[in-house]
Coordinates of N, CA and C and ligand atoms in Angstrom, one line a residue:
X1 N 116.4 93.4 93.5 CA 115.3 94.3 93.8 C 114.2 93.5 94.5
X2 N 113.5 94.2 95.4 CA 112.6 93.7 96.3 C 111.6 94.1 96.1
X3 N 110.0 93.7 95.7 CA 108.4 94.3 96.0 C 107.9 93.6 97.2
X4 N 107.0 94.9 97.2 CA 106.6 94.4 98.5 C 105.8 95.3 98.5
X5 N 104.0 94.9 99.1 CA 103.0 95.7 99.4 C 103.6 97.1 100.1
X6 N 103.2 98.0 99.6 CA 103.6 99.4 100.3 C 102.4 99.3 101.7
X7 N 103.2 99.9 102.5 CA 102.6 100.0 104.0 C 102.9 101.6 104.4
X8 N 101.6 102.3 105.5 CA 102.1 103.8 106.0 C 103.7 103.4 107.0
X9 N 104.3 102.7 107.2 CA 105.6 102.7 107.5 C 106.5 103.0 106.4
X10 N 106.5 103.2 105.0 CA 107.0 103.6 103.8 C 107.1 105.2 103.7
X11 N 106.2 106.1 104.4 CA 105.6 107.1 104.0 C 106.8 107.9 103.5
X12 N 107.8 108.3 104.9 CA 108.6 109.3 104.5 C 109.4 109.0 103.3
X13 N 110.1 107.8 103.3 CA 110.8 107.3 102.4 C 109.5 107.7 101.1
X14 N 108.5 107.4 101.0 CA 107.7 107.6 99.7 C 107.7 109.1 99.5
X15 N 107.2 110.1 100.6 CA 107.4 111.3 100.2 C 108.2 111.9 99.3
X16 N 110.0 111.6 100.0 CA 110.9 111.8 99.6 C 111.1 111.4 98.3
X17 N 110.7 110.2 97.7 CA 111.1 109.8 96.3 C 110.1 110.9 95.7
X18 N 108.9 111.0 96.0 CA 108.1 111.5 95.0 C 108.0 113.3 94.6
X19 N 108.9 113.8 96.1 CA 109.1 115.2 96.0 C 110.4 115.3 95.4
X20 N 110.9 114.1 94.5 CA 111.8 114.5 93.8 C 111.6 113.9 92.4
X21 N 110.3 113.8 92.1 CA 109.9 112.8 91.2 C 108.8 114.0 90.1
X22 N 110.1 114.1 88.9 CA 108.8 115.6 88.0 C 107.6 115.0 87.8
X23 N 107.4 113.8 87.9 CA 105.8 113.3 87.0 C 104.9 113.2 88.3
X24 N 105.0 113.5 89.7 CA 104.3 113.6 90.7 C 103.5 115.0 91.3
X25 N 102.7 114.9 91.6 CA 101.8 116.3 92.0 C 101.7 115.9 93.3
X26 N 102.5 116.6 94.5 CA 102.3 115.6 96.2 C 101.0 116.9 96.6
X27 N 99.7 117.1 96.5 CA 98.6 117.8 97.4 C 98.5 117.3 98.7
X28 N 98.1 118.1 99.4 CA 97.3 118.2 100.7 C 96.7 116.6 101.1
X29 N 96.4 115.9 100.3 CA 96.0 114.6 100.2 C 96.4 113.8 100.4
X30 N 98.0 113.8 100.1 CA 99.0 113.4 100.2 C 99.9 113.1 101.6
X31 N 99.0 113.7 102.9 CA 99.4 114.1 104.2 C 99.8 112.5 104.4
X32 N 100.3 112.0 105.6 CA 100.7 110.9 105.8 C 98.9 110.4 106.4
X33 N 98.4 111.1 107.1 CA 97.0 110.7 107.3 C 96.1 110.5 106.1
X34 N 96.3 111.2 105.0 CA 95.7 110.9 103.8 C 96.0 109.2 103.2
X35 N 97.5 109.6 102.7 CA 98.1 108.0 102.6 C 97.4 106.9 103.5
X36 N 97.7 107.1 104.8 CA 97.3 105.8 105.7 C 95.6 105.3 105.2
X37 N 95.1 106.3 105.2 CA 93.2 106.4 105.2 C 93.2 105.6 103.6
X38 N 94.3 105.9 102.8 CA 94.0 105.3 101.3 C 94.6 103.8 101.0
X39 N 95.4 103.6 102.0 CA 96.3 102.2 101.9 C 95.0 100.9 102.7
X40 N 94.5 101.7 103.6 CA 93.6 101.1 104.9 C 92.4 101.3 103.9
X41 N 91.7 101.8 103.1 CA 90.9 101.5 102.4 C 90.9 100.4 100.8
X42 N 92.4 101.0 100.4 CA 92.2 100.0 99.3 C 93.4 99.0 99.5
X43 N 93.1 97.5 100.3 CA 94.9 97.2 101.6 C 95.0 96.3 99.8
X44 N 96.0 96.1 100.0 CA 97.3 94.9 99.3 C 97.1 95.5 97.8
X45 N 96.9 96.7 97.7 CA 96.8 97.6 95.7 C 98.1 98.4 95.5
X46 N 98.6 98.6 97.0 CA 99.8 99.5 96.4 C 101.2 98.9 96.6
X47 N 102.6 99.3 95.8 CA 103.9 98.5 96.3 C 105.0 99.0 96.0
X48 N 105.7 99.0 96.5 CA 107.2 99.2 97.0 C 108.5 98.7 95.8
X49 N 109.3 99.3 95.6 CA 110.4 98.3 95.4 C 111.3 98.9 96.3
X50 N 111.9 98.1 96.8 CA 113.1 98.5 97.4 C 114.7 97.8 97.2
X51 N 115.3 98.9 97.2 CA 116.5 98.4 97.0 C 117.7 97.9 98.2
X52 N 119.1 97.8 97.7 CA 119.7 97.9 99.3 C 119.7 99.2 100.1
X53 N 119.7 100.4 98.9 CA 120.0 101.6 99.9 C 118.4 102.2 100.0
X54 N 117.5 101.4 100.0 CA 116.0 102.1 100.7 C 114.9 102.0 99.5
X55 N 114.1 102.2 99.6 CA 113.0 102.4 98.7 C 113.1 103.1 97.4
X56 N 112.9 102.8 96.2 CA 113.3 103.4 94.9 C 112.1 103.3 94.0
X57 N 111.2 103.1 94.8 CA 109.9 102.5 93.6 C 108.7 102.7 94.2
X58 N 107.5 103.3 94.1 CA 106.4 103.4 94.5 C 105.0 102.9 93.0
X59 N 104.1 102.3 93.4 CA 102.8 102.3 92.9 C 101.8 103.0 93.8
X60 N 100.2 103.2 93.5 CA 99.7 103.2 94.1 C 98.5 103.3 93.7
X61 N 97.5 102.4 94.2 CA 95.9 101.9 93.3 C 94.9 101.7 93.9
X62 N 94.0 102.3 93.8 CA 91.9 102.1 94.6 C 91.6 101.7 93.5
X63 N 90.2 101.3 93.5 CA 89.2 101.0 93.4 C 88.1 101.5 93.2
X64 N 86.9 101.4 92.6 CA 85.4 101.7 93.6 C 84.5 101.0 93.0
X65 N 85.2 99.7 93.0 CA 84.3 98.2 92.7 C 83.8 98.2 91.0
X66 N 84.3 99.2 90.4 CA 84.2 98.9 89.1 C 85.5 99.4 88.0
X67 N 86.3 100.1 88.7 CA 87.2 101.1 87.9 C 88.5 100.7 89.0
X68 N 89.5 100.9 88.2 CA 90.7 100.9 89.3 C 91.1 102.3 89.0
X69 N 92.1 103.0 90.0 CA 92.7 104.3 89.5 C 94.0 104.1 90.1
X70 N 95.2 104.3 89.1 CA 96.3 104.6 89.1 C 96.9 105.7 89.7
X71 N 98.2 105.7 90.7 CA 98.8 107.2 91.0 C 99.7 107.0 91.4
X72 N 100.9 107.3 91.8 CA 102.0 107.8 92.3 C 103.2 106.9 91.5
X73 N 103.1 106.5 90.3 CA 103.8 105.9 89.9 C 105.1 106.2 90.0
X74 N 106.5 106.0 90.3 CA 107.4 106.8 91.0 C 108.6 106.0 90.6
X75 N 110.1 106.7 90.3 CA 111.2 105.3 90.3 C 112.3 106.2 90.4
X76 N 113.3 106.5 91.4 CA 114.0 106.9 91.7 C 114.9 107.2 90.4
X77 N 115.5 108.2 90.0 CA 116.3 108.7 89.0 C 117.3 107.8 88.4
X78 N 118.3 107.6 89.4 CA 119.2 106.7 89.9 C 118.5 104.5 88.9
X79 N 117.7 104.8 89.0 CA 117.0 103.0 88.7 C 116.5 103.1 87.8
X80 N 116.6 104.2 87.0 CA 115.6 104.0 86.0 C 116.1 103.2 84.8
X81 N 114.4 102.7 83.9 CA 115.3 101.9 82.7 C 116.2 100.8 82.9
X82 N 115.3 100.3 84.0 CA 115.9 98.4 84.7 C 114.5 97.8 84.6
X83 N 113.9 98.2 83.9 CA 112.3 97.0 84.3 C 111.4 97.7 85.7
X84 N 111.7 98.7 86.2 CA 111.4 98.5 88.0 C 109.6 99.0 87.4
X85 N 109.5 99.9 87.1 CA 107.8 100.9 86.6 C 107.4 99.8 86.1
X86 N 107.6 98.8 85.5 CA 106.6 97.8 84.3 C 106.5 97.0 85.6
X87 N 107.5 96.4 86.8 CA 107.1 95.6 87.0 C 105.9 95.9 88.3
X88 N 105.8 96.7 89.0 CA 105.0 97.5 89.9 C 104.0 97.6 89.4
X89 N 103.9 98.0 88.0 CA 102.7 98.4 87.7 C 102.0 96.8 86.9
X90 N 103.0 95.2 86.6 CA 102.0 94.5 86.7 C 101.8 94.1 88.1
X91 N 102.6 94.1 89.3 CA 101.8 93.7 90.2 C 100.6 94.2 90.9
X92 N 100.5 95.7 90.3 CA 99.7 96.8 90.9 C 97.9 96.0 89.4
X93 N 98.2 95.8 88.8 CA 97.1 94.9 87.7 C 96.9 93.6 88.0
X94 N 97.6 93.0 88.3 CA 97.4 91.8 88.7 C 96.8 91.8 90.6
X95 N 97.1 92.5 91.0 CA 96.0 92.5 92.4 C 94.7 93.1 91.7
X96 N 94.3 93.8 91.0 CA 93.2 94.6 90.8 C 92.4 93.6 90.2
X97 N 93.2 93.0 89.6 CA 92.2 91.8 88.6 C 92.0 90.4 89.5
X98 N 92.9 90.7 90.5 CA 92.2 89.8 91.5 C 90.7 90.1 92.7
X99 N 91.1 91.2 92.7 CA 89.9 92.4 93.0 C 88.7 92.2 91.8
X100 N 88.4 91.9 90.6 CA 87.4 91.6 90.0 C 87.5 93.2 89.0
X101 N 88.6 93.7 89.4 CA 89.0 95.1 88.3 C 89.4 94.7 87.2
X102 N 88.9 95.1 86.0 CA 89.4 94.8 84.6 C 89.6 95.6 83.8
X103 N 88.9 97.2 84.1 CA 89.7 98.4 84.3 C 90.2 99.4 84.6
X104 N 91.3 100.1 84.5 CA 91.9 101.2 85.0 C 92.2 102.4 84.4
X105 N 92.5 103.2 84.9 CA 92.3 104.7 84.7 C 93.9 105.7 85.4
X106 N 94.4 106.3 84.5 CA 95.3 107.4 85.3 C 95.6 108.6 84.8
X107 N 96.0 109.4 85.3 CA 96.6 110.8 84.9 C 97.7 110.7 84.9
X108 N 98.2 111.8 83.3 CA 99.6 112.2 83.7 C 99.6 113.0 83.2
X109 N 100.4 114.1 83.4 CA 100.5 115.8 83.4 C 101.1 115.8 81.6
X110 N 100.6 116.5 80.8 CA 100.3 117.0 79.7 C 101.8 116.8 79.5
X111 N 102.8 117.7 80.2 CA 104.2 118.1 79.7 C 105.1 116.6 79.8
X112 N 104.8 116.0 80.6 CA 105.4 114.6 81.1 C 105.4 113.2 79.6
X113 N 106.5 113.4 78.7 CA 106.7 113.3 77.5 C 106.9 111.6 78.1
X114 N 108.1 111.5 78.9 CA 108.7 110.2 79.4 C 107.5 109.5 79.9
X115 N 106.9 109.9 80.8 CA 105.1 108.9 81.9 C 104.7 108.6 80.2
X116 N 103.8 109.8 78.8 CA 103.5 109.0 78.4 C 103.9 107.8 77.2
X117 N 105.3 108.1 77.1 CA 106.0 106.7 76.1 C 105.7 105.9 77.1
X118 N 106.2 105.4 78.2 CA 106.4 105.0 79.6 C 104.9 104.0 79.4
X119 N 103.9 104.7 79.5 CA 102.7 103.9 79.4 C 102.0 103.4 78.3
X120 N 102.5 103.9 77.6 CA 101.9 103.4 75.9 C 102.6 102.4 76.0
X121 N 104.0 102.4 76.3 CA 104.8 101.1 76.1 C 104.3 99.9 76.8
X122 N 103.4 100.2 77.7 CA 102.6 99.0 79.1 C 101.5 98.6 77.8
X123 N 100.9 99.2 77.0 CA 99.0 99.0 76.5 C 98.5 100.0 76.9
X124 N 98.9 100.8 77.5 CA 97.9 102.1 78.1 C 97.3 102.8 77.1
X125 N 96.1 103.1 76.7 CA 95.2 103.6 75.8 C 95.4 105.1 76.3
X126 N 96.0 106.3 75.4 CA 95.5 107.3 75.3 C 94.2 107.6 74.7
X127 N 93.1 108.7 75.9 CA 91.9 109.2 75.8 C 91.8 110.2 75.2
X128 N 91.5 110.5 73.7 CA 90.7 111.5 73.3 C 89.4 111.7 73.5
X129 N 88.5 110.6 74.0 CA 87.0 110.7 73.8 C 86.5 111.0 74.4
X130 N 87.1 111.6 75.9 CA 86.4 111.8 77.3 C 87.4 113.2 77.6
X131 N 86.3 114.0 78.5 CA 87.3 115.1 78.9 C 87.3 114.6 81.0
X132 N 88.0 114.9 81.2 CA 88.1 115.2 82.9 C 87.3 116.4 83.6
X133 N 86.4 116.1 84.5 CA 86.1 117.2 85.2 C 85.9 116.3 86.8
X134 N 86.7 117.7 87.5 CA 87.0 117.8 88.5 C 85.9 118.9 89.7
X135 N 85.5 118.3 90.9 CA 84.9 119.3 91.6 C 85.5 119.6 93.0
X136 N 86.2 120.7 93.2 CA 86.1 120.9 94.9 C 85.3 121.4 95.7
X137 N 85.6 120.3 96.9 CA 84.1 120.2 97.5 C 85.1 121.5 99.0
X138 N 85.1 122.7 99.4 CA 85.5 123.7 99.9 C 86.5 124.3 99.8
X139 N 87.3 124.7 100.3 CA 87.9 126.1 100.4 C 89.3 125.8 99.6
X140 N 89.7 124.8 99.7 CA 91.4 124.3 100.2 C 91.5 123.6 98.3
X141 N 91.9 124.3 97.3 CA 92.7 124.1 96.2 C 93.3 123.3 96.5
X142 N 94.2 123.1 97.1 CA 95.4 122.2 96.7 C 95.1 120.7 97.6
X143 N 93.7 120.7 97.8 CA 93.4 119.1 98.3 C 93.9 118.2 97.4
Ligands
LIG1 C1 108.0 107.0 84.1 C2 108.8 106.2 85.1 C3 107.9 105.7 86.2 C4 109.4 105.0 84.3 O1 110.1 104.1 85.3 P1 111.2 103.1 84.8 O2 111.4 102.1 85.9 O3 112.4 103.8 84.3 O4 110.5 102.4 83.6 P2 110.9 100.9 82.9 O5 112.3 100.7 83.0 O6 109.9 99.9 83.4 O7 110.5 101.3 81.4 C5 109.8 100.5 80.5 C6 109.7 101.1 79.1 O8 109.0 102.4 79.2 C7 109.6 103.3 78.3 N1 110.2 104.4 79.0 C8 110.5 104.5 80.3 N2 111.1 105.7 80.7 C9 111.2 106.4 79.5 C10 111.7 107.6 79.2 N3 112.2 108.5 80.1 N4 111.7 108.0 77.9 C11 111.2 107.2 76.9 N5 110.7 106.0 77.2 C12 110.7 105.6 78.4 C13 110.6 102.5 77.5 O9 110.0 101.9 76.4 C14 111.0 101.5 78.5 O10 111.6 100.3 77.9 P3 113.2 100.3 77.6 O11 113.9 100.8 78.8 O12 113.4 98.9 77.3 O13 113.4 101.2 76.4 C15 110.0 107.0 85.6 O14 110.7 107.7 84.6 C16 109.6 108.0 86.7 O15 109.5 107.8 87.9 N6 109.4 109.3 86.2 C17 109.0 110.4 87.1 C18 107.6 110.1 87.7 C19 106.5 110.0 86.7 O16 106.5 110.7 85.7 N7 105.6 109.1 87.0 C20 104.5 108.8 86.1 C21 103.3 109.6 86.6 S1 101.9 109.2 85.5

């Protein structure tokens, strides 16, 4: 297995894994112009594994100089339960903390049983003490 900083030359291949991936939400956001504008803002946070037959593994991580945020955590069906998600997600902590990030933040969809064993088994603290609120800023829901 191969990591390697995810780059907008990954996109389709990421698409693809992730529109077949139940623990992913792909919004409007998600456009290949979205991705590029988020890789080009937060460069060397997100990564790849790739295998022989193509990309099987996605992270993906910003910033905003105090908080990291976690997303597209991803591992092709086919790979799963080899190490590939633990190891992505320390290289995806170990840039952040080179970044001066110490900590992070992610979502995972309520029904997604597997994401949360999956992260408890990393240290990942489940939040009761905070609620989420979300604002859209015009027309378009599914930004
Ligand atoms: C969640 C996901 C990323 C895990 O990827 P993975 O490469 O299989 O994970 P790892 O092999 O690194 O698993 C590490 C540990 O996490 C736990 N774990 C992983 N998948 C699990 C599952 N389906 N059920 C229960 N525990 C699981 C286990 O403790 C596992 O260790 P073990 O295999 O020695 O028992 C993968 O199942 C996936 O892509 N799911 C769909 C997308 C998704 O839900 N992403 C998360 C969004 S928040």
């Amino acid at each position: 297995m191969h990591y390697r900083t995810m780059t907008i030359n990954d996109y389709d291949a990421a698409i693809a894994l992730w529109s077949e991936s139940e623990g992913v939400r792909i919004r409007d956001a998600d456009s290949r112009q979205g991705i590029e504008k988020y890789l080009l803002r937060n460069p060397g946070l997100s990564f790849v594994a790739e295998a022989e037959e193509g990309l099987v593994g996605t992270i993906m991580a910003g910033h905003d100089g105090k908080r990291g945020y976690v997303q597209h955590l991803s591992v092709a069906d086919s790979h799963r339960r080899l190490g590939i998600a633990t190891r992505l997600v320390s290289l995806c902590l170990e840039a952040l903390k080179n970044e001066g990030i110490q900590k992070s933040h992610l979502m995972i969809l309520p029904e997604n049983e597997a994401a949360q064993t999956f992260w408890a088994s990393q240290g990942w603290a489940y939040r009761s003490d905070i609620l989420l609120y979300s604002f859209v800023n015009g027309d378009n829901h599914n930004v």
